[in-house]
CSV table of C-alpha atoms and ligand atoms in Angstrom, one decimal:
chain,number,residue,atom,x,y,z
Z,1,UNK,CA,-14.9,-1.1,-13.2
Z,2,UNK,CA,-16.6,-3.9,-14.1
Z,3,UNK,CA,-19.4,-5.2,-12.1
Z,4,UNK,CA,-19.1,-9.2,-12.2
Z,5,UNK,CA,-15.3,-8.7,-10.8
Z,6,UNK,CA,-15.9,-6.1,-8.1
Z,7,UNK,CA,-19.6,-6.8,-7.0
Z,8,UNK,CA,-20.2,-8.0,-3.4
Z,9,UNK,CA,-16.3,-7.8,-1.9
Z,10,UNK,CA,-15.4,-9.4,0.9
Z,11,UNK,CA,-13.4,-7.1,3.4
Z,12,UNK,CA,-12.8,-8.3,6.9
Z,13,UNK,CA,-13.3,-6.7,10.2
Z,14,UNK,CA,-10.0,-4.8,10.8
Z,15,UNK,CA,-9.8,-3.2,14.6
Z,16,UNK,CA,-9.9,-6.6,16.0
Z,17,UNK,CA,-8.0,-8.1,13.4
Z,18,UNK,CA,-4.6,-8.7,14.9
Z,19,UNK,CA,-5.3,-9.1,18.4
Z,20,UNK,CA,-4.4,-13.1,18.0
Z,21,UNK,CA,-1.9,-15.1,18.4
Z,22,UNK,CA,1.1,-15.4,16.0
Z,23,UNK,CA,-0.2,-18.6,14.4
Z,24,UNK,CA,-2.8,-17.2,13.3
Z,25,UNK,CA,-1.1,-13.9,11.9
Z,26,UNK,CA,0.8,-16.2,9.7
Z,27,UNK,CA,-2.4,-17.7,8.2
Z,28,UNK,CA,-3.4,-14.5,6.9
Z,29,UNK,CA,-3.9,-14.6,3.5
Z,30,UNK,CA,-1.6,-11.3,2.6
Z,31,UNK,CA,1.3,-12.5,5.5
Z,32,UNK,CA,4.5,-12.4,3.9
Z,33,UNK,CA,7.8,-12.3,5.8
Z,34,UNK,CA,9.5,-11.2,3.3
Z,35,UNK,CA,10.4,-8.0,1.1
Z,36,UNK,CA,7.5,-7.8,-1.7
Z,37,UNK,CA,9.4,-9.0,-4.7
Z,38,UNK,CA,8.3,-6.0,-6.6
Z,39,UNK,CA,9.2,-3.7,-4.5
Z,40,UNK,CA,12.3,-4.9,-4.1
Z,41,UNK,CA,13.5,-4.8,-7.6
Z,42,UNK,CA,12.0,-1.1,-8.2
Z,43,UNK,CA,15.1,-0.3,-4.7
Z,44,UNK,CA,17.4,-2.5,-6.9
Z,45,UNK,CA,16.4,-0.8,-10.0
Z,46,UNK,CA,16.2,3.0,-8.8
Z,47,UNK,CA,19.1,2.3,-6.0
Z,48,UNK,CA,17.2,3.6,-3.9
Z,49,UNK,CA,18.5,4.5,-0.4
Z,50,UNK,CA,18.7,6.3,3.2
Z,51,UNK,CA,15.2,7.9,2.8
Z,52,UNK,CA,12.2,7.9,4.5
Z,53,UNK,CA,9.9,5.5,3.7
Z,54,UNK,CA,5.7,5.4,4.6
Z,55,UNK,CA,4.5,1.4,5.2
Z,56,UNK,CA,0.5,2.3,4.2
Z,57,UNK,CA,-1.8,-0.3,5.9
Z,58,UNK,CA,1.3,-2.0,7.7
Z,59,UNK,CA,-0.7,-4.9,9.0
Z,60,UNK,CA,1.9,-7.5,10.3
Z,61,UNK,CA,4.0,-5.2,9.6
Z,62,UNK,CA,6.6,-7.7,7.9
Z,63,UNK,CA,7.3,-5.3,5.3
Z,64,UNK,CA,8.0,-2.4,7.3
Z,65,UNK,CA,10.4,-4.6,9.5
Z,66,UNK,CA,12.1,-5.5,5.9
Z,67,UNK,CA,12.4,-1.7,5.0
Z,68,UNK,CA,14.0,-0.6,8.3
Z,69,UNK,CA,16.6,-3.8,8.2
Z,70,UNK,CA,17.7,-2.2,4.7
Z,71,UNK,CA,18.4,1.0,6.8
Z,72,UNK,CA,15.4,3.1,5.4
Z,73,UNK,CA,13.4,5.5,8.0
Z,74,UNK,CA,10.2,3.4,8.3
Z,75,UNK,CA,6.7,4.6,9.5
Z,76,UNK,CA,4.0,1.9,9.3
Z,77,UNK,CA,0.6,3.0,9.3
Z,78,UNK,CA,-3.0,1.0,10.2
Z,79,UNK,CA,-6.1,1.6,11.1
Z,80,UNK,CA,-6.4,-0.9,12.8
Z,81,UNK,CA,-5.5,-0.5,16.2
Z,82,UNK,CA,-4.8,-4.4,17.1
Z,83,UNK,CA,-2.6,-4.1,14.4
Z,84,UNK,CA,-0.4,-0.9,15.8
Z,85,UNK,CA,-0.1,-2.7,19.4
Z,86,UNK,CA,1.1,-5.5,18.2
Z,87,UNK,CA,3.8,-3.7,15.5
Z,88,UNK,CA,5.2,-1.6,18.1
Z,89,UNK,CA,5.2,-4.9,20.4
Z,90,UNK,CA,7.4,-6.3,18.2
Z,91,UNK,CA,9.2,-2.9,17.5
Z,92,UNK,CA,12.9,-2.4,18.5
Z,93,UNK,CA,12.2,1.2,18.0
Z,94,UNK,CA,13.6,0.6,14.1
Z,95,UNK,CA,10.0,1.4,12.9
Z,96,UNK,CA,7.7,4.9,14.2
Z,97,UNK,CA,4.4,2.8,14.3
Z,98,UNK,CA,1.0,4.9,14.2
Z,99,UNK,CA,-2.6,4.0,14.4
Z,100,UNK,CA,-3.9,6.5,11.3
Z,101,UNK,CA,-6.8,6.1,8.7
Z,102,UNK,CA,-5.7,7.2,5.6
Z,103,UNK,CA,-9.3,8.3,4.7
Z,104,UNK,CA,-8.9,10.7,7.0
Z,105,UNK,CA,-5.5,11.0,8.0
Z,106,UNK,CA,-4.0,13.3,10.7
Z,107,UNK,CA,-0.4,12.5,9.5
Z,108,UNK,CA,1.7,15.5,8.3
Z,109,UNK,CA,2.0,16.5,4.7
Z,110,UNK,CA,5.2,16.4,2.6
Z,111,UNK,CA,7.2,14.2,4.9
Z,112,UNK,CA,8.1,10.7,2.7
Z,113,UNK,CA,10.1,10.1,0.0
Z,114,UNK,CA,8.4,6.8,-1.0
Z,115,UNK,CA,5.1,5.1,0.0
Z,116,UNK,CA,4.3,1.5,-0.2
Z,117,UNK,CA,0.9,0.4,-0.6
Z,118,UNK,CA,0.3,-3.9,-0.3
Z,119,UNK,CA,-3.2,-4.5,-0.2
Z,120,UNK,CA,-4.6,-0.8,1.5
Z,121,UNK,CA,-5.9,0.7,-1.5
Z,122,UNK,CA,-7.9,-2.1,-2.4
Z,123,UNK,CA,-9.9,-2.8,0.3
Z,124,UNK,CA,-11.5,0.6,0.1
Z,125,UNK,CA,-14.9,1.3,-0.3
Z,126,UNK,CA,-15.0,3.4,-3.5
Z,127,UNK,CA,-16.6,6.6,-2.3
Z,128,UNK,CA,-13.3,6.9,-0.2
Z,129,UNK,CA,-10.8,6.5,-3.1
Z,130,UNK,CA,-10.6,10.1,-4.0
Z,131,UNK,CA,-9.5,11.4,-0.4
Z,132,UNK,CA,-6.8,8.5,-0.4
Z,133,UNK,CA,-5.7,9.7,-3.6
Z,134,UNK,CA,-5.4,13.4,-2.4
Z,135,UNK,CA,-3.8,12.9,1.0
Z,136,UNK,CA,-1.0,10.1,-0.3
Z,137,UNK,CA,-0.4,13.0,-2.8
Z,138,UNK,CA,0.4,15.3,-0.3
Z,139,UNK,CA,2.1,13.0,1.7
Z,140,UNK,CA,4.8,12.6,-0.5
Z,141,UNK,CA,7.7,15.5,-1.0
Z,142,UNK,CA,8.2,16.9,-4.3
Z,143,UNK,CA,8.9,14.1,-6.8
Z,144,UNK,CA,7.8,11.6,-4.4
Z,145,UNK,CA,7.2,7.7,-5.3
Z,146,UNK,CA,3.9,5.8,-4.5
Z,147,UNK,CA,4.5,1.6,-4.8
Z,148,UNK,CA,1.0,0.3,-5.3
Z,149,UNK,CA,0.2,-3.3,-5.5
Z,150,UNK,CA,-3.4,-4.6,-5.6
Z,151,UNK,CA,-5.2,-7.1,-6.6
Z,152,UNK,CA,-5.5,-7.9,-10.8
Z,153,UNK,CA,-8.5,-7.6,-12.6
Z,154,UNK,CA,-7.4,-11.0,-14.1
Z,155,UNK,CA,-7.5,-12.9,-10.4
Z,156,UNK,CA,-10.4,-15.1,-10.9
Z,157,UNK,CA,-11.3,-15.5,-7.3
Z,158,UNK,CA,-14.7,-13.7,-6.5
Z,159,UNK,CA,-14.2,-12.5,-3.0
Z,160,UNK,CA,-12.0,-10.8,-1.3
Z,161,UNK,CA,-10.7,-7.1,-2.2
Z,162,UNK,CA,-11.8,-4.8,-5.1
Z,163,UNK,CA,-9.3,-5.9,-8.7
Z,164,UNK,CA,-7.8,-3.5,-10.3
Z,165,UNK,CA,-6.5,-3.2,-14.3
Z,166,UNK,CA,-4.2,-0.4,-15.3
Z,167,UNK,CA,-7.0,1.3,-16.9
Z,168,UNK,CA,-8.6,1.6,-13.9
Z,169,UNK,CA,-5.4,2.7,-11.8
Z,170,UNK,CA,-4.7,5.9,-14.2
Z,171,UNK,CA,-8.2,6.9,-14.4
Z,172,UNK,CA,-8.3,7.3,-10.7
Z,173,UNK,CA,-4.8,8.7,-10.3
Z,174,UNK,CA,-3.7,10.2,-13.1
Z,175,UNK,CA,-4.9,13.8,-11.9
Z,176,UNK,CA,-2.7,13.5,-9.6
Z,177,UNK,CA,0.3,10.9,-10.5
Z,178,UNK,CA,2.9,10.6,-13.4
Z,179,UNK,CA,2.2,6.1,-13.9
Z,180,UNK,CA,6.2,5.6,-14.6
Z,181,UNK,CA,5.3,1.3,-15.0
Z,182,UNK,CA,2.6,-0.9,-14.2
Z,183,UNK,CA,2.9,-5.0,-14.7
Z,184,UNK,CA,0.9,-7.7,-13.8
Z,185,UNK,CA,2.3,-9.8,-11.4
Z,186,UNK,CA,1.3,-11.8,-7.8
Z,187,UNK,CA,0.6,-11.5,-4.4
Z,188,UNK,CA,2.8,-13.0,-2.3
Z,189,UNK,CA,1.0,-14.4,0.7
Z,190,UNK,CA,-0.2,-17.5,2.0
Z,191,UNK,CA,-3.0,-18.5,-0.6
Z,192,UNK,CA,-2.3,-21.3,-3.2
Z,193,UNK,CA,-2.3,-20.4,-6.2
Z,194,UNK,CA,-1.0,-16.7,-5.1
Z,195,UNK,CA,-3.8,-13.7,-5.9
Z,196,UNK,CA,-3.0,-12.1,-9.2
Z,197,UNK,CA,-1.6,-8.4,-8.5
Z,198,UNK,CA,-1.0,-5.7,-10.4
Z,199,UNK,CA,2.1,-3.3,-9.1
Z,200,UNK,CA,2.1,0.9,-10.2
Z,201,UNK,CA,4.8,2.6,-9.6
Z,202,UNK,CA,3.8,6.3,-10.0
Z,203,UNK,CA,5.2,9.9,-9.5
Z,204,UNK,CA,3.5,12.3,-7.5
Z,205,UNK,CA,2.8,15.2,-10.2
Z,206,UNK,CA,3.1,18.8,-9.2
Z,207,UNK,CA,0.8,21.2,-10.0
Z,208,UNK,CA,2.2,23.9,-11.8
Z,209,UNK,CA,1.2,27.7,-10.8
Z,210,UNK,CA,1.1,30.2,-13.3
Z,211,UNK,CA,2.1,33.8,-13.6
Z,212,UNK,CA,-0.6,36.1,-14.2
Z,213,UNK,CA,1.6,38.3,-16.7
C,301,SAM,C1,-4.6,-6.7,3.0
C,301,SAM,S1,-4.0,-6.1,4.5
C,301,SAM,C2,-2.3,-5.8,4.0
C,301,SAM,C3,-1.3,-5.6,5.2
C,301,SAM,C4,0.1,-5.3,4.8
C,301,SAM,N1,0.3,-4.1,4.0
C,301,SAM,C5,0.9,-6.4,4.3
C,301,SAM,O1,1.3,-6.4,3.1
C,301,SAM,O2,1.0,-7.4,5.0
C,301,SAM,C6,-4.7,-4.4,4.4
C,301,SAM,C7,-4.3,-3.6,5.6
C,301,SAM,O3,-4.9,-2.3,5.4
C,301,SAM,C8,-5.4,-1.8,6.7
C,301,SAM,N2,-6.4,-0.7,6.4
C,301,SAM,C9,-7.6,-0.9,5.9
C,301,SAM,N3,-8.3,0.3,5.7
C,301,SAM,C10,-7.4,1.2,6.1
C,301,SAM,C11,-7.4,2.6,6.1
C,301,SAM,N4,-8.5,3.3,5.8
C,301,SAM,N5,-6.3,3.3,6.6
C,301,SAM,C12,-5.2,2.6,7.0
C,301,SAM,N6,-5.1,1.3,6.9
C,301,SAM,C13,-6.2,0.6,6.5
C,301,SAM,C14,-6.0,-3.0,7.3
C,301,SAM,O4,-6.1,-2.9,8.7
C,301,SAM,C15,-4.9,-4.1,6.9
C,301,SAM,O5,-4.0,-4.3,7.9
């Protein structure tokens, strides 16, 4: 990690985050109504279907909303519980919606085929990387897909969340993760120019037992 990129982030006040009006959900910088165009293209690509799908630090929760009108099983998660109150406002009961931190998550283990990450994983405090690492891992069934999109190490903005290279991704996941691709691309949201991202697709590895024989 280099210092002058990820010194002195910026990371807001979640628990109260959302408890505003609509307006000023849309002025958020990550609110996007639509289907992250990465993700989207990795469904195209991998036809993916009919499964069940985890919405990591849901926020607005435009993205779960997306996932369930495509007709997957959706559960959007948040810490924040402003955030939760007003998803499940807004819920026709086509999204489960649950206030969990993933830090310390009381969700049950190997119960989604595919988690989407937008912007969770990197506003984390370090220290707390390797227990988000561990319980997405477990979170996942058996050859189960985490979607991770962060913030680029080439973003030249100095605040905001911690920036990310590929490096830096497989170093901190690779234990755990097969890295299938990882491009630079952007952040759709409402900043101008959009945050450079960089989007990971990766395989949950399993750990192989051996026979004492
Ligand atoms: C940058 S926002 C992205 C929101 C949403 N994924 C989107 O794309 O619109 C990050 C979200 O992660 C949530 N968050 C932060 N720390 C978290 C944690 N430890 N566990 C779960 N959610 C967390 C925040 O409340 C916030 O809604």
């Amino acid at each position: 990690m280099t210092a002058d990129k990820n010194d002195n982030r910026s990371i807001p006040e979640w628990q109260d985050l959302y408890d505003v009006d609509e307006t000023q959900i849309e002025k958020l910088p990550w609110y996007s109504k639509e289907l992250d165009a990465d993700l989207k293209e990795e469904l195209e690509n991998r036809e993916i279907k009919d499964c069940k799908f985890l919405d990591l630090g849901t926020g607005p929760a435009t993205q779960a909303f997306q996932l369930a009108k495509l007709g997957f099983l959706v559960t959007g998660t948040d810490i924040s519980e402003s955030a939760i109150a007003r998803a499940k406002s807004l819920s026709k009961d086509d999204v489960r919606f649950v206030v969990d931190n993933i830090v310390n998550s009381k969700l049950k283990d190997n119960q989604f085929d595919y988690i989407f990450d937008r912007g969770c994983f990197h506003v984390l405090v370090p220290s707390d990387r390797p227990k988000y690492v561990s319980k997405v891992k477990s979170l996942l069934i058996r050859n189960g897909i985490l979607f991770l999109k962060t913030f680029s190490i080439q973003e030249p903005r100095a605040y905001g969340p911690y920036h990310f290279s590929s490096e830096m991704i497989k170093e901190l996941f690779e234990k755990d993760f097969d890295i299938l691709s990882s491009k630079e691309t952007v952040f759709q949201g409402t900043l101008f120019p959009l945050p450079r991202a960089l989007f990971t697709v990766m395989k949950k590895r399993e750990t192989i037992i051996q026979s004492k024989e």
